[in-house]
Tab-separated table of C-alpha atoms and ligand atoms in Angstrom:
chain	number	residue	atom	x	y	z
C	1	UNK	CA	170.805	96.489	-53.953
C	2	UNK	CA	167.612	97.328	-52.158
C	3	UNK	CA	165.213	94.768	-51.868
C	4	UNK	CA	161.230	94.518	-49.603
C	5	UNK	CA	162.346	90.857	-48.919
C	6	UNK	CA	165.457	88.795	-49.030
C	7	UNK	CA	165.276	85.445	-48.106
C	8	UNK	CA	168.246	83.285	-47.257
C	9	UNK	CA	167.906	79.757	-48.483
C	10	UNK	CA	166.403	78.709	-52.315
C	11	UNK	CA	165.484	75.575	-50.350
C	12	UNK	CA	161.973	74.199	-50.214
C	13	UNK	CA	160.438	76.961	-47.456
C	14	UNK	CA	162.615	79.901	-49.008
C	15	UNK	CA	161.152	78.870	-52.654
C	16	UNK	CA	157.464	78.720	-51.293
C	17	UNK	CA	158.053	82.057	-49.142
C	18	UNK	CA	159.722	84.033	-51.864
C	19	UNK	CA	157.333	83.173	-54.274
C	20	UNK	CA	154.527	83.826	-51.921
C	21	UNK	CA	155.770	87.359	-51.176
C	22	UNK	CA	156.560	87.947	-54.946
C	23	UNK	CA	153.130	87.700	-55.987
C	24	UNK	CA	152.123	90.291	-53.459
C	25	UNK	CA	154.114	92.410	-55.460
C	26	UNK	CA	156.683	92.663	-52.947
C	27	UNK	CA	160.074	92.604	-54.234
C	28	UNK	CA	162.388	89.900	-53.260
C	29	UNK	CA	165.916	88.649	-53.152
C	30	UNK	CA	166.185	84.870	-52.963
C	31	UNK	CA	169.812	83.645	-51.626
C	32	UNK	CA	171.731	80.356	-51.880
C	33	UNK	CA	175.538	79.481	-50.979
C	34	UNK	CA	174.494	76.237	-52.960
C	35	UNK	CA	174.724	76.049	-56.629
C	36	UNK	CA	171.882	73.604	-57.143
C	37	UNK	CA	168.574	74.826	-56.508
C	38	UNK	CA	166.512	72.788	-53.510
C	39	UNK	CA	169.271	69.594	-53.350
C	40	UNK	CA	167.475	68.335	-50.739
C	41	UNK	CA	163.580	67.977	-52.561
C	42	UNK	CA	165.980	66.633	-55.554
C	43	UNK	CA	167.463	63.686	-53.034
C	44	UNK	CA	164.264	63.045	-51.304
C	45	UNK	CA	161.789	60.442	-51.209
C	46	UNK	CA	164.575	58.415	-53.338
C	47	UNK	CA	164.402	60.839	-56.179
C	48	UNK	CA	160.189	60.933	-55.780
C	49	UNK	CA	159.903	63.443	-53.224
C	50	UNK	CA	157.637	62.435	-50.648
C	51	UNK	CA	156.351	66.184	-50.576
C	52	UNK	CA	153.273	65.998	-48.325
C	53	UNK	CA	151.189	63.908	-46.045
C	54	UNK	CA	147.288	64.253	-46.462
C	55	UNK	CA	147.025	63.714	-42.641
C	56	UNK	CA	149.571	66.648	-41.858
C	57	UNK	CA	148.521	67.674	-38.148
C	58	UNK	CA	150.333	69.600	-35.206
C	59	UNK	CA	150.572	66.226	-33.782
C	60	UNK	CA	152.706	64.960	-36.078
C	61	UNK	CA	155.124	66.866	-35.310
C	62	UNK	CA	158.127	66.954	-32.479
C	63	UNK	CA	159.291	70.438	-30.538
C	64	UNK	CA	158.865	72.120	-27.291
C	65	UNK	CA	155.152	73.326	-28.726
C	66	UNK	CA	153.669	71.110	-31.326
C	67	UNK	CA	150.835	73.467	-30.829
C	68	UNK	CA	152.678	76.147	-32.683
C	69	UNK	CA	152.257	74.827	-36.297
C	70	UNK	CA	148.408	74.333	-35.944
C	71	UNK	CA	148.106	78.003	-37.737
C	72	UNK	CA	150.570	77.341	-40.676
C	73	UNK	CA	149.099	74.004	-41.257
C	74	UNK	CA	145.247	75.689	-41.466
C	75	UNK	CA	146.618	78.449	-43.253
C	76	UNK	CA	148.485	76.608	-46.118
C	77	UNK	CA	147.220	72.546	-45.945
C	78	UNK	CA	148.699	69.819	-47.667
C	79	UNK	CA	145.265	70.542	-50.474
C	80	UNK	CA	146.871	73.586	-50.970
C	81	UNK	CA	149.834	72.476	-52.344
C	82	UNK	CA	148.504	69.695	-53.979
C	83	UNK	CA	146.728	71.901	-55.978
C	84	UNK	CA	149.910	73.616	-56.814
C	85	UNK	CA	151.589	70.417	-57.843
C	86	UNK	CA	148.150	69.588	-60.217
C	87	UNK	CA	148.009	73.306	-61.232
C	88	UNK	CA	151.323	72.030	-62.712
C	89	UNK	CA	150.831	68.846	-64.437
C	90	UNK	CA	152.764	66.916	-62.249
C	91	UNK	CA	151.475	63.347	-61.419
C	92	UNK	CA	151.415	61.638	-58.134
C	93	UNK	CA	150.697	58.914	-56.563
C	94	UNK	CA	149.753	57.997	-52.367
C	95	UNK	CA	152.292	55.281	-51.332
C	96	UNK	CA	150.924	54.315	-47.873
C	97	UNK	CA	149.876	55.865	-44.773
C	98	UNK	CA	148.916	59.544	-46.501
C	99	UNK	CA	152.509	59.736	-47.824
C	100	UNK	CA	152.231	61.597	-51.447
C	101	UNK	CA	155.333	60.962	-54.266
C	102	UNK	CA	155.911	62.032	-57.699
C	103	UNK	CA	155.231	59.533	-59.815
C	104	UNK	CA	158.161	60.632	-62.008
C	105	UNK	CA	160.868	62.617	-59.813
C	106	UNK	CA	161.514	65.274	-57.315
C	107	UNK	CA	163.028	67.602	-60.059
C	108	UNK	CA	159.375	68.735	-61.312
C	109	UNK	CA	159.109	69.959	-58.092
C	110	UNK	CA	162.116	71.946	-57.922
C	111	UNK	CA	161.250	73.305	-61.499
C	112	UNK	CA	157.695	74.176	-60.489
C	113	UNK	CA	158.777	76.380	-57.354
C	114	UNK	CA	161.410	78.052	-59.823
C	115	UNK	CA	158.743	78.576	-62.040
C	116	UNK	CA	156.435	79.989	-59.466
C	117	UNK	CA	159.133	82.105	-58.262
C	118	UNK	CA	160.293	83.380	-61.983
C	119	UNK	CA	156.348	84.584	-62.581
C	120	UNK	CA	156.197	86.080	-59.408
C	121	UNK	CA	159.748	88.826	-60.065
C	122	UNK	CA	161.783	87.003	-57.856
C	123	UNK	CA	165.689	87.307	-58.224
C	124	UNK	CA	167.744	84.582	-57.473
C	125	UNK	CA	170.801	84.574	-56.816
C	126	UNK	CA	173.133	80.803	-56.143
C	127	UNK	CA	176.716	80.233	-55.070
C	128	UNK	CA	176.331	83.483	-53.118
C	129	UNK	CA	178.406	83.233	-49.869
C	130	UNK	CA	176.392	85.290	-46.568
C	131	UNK	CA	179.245	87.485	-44.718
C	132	UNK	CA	177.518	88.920	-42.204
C	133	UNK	CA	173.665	89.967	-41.551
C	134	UNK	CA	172.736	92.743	-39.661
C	135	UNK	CA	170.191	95.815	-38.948
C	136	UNK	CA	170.624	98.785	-40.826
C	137	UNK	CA	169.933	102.738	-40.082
C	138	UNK	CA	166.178	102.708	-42.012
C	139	UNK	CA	165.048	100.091	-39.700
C	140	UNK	CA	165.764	97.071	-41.441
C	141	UNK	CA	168.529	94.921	-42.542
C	142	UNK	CA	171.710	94.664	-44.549
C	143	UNK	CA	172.950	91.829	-46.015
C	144	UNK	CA	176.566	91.530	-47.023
C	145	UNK	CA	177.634	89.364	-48.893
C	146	UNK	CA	180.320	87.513	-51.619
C	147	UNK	CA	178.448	89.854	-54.448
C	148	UNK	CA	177.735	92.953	-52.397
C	149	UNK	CA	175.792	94.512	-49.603
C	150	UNK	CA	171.889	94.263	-49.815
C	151	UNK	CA	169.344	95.973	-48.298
C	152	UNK	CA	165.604	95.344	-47.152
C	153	UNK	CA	162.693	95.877	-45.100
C	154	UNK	CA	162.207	91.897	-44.297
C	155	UNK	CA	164.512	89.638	-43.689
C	156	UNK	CA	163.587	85.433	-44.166
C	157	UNK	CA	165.960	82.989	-42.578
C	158	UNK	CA	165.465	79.691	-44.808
C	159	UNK	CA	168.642	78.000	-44.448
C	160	UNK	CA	167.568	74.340	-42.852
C	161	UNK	CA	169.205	72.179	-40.690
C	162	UNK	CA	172.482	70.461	-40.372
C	163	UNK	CA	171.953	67.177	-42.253
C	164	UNK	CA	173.518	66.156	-44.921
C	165	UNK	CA	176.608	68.804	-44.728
C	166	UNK	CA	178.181	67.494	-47.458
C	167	UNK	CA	174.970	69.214	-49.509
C	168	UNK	CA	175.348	72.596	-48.253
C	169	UNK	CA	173.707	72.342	-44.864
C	170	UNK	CA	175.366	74.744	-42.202
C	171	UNK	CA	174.576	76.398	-39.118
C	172	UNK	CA	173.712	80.473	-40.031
C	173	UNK	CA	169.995	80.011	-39.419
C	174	UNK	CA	170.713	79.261	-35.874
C	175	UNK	CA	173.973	81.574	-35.506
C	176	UNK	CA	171.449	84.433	-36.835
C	177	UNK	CA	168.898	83.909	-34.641
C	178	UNK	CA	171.317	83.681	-31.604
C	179	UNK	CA	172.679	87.120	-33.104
C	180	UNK	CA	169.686	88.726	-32.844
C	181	UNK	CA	168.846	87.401	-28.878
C	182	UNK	CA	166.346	84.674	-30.011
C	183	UNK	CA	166.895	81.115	-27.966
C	184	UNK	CA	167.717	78.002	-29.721
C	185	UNK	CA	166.963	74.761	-28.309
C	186	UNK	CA	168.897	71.831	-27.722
C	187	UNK	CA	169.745	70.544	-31.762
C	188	UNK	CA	169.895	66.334	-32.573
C	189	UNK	CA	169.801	64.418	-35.317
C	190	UNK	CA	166.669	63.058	-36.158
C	191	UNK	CA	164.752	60.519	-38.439
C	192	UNK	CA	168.639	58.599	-37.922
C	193	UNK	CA	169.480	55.019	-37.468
C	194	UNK	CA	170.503	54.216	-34.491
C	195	UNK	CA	173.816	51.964	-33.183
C	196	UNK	CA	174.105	49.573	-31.538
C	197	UNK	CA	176.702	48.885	-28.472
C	198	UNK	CA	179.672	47.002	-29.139
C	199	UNK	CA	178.760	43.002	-28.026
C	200	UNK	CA	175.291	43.755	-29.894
C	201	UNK	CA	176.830	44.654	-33.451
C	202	UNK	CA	178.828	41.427	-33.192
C	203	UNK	CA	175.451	39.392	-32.145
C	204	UNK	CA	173.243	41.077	-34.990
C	205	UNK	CA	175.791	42.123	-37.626
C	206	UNK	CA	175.019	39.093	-39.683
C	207	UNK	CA	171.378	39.880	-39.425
C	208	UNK	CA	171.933	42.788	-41.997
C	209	UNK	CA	169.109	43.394	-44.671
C	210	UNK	CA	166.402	41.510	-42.632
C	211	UNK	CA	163.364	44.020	-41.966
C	212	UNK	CA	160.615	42.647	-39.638
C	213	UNK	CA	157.259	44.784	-39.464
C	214	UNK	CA	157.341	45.864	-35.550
C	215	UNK	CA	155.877	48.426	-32.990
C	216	UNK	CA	158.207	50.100	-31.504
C	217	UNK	CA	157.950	52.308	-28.666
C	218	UNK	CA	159.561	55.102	-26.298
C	219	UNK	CA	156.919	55.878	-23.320
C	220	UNK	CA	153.566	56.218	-24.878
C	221	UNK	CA	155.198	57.312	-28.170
C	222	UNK	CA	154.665	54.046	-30.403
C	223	UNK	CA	155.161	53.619	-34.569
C	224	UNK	CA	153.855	50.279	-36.367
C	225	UNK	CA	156.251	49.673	-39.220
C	226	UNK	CA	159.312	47.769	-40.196
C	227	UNK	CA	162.339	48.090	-38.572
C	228	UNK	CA	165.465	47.058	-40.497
C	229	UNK	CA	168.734	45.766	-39.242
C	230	UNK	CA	171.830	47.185	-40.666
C	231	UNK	CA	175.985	46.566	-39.943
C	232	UNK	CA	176.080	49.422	-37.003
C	233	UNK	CA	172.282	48.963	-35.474
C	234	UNK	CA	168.937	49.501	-36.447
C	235	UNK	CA	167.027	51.791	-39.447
C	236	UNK	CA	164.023	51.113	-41.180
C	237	UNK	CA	160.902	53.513	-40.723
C	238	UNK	CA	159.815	52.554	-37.557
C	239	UNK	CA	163.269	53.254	-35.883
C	240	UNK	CA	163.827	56.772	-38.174
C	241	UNK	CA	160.441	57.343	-36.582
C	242	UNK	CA	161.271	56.907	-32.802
C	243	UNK	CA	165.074	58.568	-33.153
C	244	UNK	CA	162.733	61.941	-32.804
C	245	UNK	CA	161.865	61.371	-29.524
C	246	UNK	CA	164.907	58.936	-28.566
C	247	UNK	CA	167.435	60.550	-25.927
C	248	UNK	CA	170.699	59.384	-25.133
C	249	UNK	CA	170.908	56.232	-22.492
C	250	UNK	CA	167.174	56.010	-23.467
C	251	UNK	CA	165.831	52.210	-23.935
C	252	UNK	CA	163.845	51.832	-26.840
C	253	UNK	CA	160.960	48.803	-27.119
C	254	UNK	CA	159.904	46.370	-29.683
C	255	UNK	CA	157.174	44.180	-29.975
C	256	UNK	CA	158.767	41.906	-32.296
C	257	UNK	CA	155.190	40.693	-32.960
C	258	UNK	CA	152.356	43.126	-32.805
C	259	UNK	CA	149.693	40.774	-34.600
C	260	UNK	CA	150.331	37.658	-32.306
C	261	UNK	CA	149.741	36.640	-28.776
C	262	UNK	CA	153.112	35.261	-28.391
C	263	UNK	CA	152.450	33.461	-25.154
C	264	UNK	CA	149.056	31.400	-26.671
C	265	UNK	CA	151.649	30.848	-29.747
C	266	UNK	CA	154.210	28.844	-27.442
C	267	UNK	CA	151.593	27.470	-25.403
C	268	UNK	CA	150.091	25.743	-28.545
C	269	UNK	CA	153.865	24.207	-29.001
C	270	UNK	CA	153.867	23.312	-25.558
C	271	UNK	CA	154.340	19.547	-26.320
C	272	UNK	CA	156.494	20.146	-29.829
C	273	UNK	CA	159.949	18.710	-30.359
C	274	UNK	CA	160.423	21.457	-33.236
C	275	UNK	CA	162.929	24.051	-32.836
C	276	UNK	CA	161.686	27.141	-31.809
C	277	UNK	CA	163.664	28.644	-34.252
C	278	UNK	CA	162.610	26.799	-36.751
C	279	UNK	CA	158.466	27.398	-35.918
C	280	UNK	CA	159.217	30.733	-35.923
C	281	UNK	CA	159.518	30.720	-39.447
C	282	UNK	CA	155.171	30.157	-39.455
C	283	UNK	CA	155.248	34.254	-37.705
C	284	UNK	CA	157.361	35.392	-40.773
C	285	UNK	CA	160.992	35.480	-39.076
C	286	UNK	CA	163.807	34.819	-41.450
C	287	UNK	CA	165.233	31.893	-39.409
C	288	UNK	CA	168.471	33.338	-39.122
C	289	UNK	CA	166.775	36.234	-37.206
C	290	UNK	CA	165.394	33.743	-35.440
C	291	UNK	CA	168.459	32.243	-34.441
C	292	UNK	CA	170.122	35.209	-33.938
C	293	UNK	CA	167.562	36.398	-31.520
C	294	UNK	CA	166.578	33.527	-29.869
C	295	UNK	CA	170.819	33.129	-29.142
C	296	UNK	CA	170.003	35.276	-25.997
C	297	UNK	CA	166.725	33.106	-24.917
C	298	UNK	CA	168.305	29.753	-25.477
C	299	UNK	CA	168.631	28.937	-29.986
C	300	UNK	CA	168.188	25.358	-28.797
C	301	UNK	CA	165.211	25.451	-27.305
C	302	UNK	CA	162.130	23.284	-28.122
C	303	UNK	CA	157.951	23.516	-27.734
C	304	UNK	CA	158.887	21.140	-24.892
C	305	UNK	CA	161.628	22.636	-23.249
C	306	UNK	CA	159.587	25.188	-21.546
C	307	UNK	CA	157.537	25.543	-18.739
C	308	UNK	CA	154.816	27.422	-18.249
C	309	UNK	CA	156.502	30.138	-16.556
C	310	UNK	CA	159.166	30.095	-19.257
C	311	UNK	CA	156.521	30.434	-21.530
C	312	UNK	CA	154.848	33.799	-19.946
C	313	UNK	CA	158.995	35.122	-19.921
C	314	UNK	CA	159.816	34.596	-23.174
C	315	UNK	CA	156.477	36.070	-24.847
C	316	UNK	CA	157.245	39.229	-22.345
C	317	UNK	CA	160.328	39.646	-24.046
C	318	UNK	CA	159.206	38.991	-27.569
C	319	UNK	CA	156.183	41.547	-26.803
C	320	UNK	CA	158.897	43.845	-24.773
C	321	UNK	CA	162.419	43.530	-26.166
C	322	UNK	CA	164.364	45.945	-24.961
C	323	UNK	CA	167.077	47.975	-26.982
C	324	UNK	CA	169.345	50.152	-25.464
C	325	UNK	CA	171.095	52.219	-28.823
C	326	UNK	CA	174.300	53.694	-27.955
C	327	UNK	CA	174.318	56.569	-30.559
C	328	UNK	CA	172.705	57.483	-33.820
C	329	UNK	CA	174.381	57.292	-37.081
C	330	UNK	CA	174.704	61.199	-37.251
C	331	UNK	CA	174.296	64.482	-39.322
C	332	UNK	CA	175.635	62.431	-42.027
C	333	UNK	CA	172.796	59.868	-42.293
C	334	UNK	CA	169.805	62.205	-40.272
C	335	UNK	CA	166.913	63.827	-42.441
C	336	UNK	CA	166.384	66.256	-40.202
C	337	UNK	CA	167.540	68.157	-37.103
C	338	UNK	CA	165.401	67.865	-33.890
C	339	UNK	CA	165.106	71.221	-32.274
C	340	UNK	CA	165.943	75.207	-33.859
C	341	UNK	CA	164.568	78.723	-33.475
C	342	UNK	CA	162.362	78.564	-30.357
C	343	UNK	CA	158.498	79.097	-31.085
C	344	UNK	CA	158.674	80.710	-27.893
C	345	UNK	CA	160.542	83.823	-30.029
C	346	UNK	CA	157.865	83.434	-33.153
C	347	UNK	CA	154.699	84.118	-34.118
C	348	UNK	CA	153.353	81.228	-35.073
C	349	UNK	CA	150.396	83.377	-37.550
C	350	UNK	CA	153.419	84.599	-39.334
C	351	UNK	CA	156.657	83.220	-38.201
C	352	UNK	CA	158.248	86.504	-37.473
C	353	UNK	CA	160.380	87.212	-34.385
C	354	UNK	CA	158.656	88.749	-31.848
C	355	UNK	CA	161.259	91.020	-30.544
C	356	UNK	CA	162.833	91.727	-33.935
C	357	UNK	CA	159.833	93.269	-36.476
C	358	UNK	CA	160.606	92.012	-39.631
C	359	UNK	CA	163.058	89.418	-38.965
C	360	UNK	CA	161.025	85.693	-39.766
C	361	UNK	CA	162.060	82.128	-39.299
C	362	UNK	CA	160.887	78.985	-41.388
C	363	UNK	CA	161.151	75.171	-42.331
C	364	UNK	CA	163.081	73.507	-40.460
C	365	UNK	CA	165.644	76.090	-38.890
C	366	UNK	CA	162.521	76.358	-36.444
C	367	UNK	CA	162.079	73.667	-33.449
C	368	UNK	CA	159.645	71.622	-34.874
C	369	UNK	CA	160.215	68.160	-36.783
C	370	UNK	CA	158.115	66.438	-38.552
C	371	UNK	CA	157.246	62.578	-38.739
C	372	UNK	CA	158.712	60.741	-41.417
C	373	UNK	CA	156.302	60.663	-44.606
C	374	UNK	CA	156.048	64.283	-46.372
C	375	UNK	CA	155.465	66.208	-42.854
C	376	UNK	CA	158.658	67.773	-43.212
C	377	UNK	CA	157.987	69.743	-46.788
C	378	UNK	CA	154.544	70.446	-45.233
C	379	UNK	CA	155.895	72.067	-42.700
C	380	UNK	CA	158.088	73.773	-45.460
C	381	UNK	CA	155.892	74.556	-47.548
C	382	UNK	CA	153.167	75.866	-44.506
C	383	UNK	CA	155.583	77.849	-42.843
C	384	UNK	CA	157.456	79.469	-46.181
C	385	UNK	CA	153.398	80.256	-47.143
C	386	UNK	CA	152.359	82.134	-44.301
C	387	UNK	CA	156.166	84.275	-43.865
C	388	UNK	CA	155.540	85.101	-47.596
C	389	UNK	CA	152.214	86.521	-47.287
C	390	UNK	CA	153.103	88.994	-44.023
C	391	UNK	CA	157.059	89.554	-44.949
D	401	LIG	P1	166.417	73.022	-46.985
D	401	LIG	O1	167.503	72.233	-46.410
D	401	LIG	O2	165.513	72.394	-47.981
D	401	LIG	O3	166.977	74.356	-47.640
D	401	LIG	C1	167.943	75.142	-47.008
D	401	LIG	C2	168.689	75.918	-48.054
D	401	LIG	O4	169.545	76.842	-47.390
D	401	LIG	C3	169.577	75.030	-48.919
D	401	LIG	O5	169.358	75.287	-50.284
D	401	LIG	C4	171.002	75.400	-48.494
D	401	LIG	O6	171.932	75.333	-49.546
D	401	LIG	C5	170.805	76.835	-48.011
D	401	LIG	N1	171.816	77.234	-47.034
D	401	LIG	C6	172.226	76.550	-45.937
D	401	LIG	N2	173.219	77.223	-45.327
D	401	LIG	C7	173.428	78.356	-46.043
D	401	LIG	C8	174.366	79.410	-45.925
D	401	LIG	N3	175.274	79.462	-44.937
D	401	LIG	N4	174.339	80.405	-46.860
D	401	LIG	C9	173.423	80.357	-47.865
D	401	LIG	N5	172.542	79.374	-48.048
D	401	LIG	C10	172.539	78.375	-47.118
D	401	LIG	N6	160.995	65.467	-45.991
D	401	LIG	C11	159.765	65.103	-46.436
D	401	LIG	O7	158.766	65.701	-46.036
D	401	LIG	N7	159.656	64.080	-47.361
D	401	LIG	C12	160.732	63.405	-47.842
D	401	LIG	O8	160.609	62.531	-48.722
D	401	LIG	C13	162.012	63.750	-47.319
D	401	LIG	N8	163.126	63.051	-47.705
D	401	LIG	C14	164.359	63.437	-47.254
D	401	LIG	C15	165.484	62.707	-47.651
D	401	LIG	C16	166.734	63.091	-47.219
D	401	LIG	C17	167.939	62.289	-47.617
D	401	LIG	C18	166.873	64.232	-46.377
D	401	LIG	C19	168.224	64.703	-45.912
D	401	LIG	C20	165.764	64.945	-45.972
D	401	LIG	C21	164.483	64.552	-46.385
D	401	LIG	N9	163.345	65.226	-45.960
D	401	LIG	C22	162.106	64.826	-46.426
D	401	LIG	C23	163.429	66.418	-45.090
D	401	LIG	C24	163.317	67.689	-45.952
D	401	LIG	O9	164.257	67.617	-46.998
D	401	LIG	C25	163.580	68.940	-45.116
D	401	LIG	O10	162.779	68.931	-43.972
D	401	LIG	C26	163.278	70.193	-45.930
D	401	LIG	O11	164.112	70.230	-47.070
D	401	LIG	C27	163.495	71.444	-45.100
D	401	LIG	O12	163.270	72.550	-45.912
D	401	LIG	P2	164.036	73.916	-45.635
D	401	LIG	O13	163.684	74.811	-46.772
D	401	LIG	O14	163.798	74.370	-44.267
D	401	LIG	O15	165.581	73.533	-45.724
């Protein structure tokens, strides 16, 4: 019952911390109220695991400090664990934009950080229910739990965020911390769809299933990808993408076309009797997102309707269309949750609690959030790294 380490959480950073800290010979107690190993690598990346990004930088990431991660990310890089993943046989492929996948499925994955964590001693233990965590007399802490009261000298809180509860995600990494004095910032969904307001669901419901490649922006914060619409608002990568930085009563932007000079484009139509909506088909609009769209700007209107001033309006508006989401779609439908453990309370060379020795946060209980596109199991597999080599 007396363990160096446990670690709470056989997700992706408890896997890569307790195997990290088992072959340093410590020994270490891996726990899960799940009884699938990792369900979240298994369901990511639509069963491929998006598990890295070869451009993983601090900036890339969304918290109070982004600065913070810059030492996990040098310590442990996404080469690092590609080399793990080759050291294993498993084959990948890079879809776009840096964004590594298995080319088979996430489960090699969760059996390669099993295996890592078998060679390295490390028992682990699923379907265990966490009672209560606390310090005990030697100086370290006690664990008690559904299958008895642990001891150790470290103590790794692994546990995630809230999305997906119907998974296993739950709140103890943040109760834990605020047991132990450490702040937690504000906690959002993130990487969500968001909704739209009443009278704009009924304008763009039938628009579901058309995608449009779009920038779309929040202050200087802007992503270039495609932006889907759905029955309750707006998905797609470009809007999972801005959710991290979106706030409620926020407007978001689109340029609803990023390649074109929209204002040239009418002005060449400036003497057409063609439906706008129908020459938007030539930009790649679906017409009935043209329609749809254009319902607001006038769905009749021709090349020849408009005057110049018109003209400079209307390509404002297709450059600047503003979106004002009333809500996001929820734990339920999030990857991620924006916010956690404040860095303030870690050390970001090791990820343990400044005013509680042996006490260490990682993945994403802590406030920072990655971009969409494998910066999330980076920062899993960075953070779970550098805990395991100083817990
Ligand atoms: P993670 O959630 O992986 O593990 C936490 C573990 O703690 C779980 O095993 C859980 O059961 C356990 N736990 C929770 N509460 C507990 C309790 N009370 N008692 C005991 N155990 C408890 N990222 C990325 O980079 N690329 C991608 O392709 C995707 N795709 C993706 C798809 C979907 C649908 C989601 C929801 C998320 C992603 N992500 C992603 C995000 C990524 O999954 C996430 O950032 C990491 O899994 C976080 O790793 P952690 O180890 O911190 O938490």
């Amino acid at each position: 019952m007396q363990f160096d380490v446990i670690v709470l959480g056989a997700g992706a950073a408890g896997m890569m911390c307790a195997a990290t800290a088992g072959q340093r010979g410590r020994s270490v107690l891996l726990l899960d109220h799940a009884d699938k190993l990792a369900e979240k690598i298994r369901i990511s990346g639509g069963g491929r695991s998006n598990f890295t990004n070869i451009h993983a930088r601090h900036d890339c990431y969304v918290s109070d400090n982004p600065n913070f991660c810059r030492s996990a990310l040098a310590q442990f890089t996404p080469q690092h664990f590609i080399a793990m993943v080759e050291r294993h046989g498993i084959a990948y492929h890079e879809k776009k934009l840096g964004q590594l996948f298995c080319d088979d499925s996430s489960q090699q994955l969760i059996d390669m950080l099993d295996a890592e964590c078998r060679d390295a001693g490390v028992d682990r233990r699923m379907g265990v229910q966490i009672a209560e965590v606390g310090r005990n007399d030697a100086g370290g802490f006690s664990v008690a739990t559904s299958i008895g009261t642990f001891q150790c000298q470290s103590l790794v809180v692994a546990t995630g965020g809230l999305s997906i509860p119907q998974i296993g995600a739950t709140g103890l990494g943040y109760r834990i911390a605020e047991q132990f004095g450490l702040p937690v910032t504000k906690l959002d969904p993130a990487l969500v769809p968001l909704t739209f307001h009443v009278d704009d669901v009924a304008r763009f419901a039938p628009l579901a299933g058309v995608s449009l490649d779009v920038e779309v922006r929040i202050g200087k914060v802007r992503f270039r990808e495609n932006v889907l619409f759905t029955h309750k608002g707006l998905s797609g990568p470009a809007i999972l993408q801005i959710s991290s930085y979106w706030q409620p009563g926020q407007e978001i932007v689109i340029d609803l076309l990023p390649d074109t000079d929209a204002e040239a484009w009418l002005e060449a139509r400036a003497g057409s009797d063609q439906l706008l909506a129908n020459a938007m088909g030539e930009l790649g609009w679906p017409r009935r997102f043209a329609e749809a769209w254009l319902d607001g700007q006038g769905a009749h209107l021709r090349g020849r309707d408009l005057s110049p001033k018109k003209r400079r309006q209307l390509a404002e508006t297709l450059h600047n269309w503003r979106v004002l989401p009333n809500g996001t779609q929820g734990y339920k439908k999030a990857e991620v949750t924006r916010g956690g453990v404040s860095t303030k309370a870690l050390s970001s060379k090791t990820m343990e609690a400044a005013s509680v020795p042996g006490l260490y946060f990682i993945g994403e209980v802590v406030d920072i959030t990655g971009w969409l596109g494998g910066y999330n199991f980076q920062w899993a597999w960075s953070s779970g790294f550098v805990a395991g080599k100083n817990c």
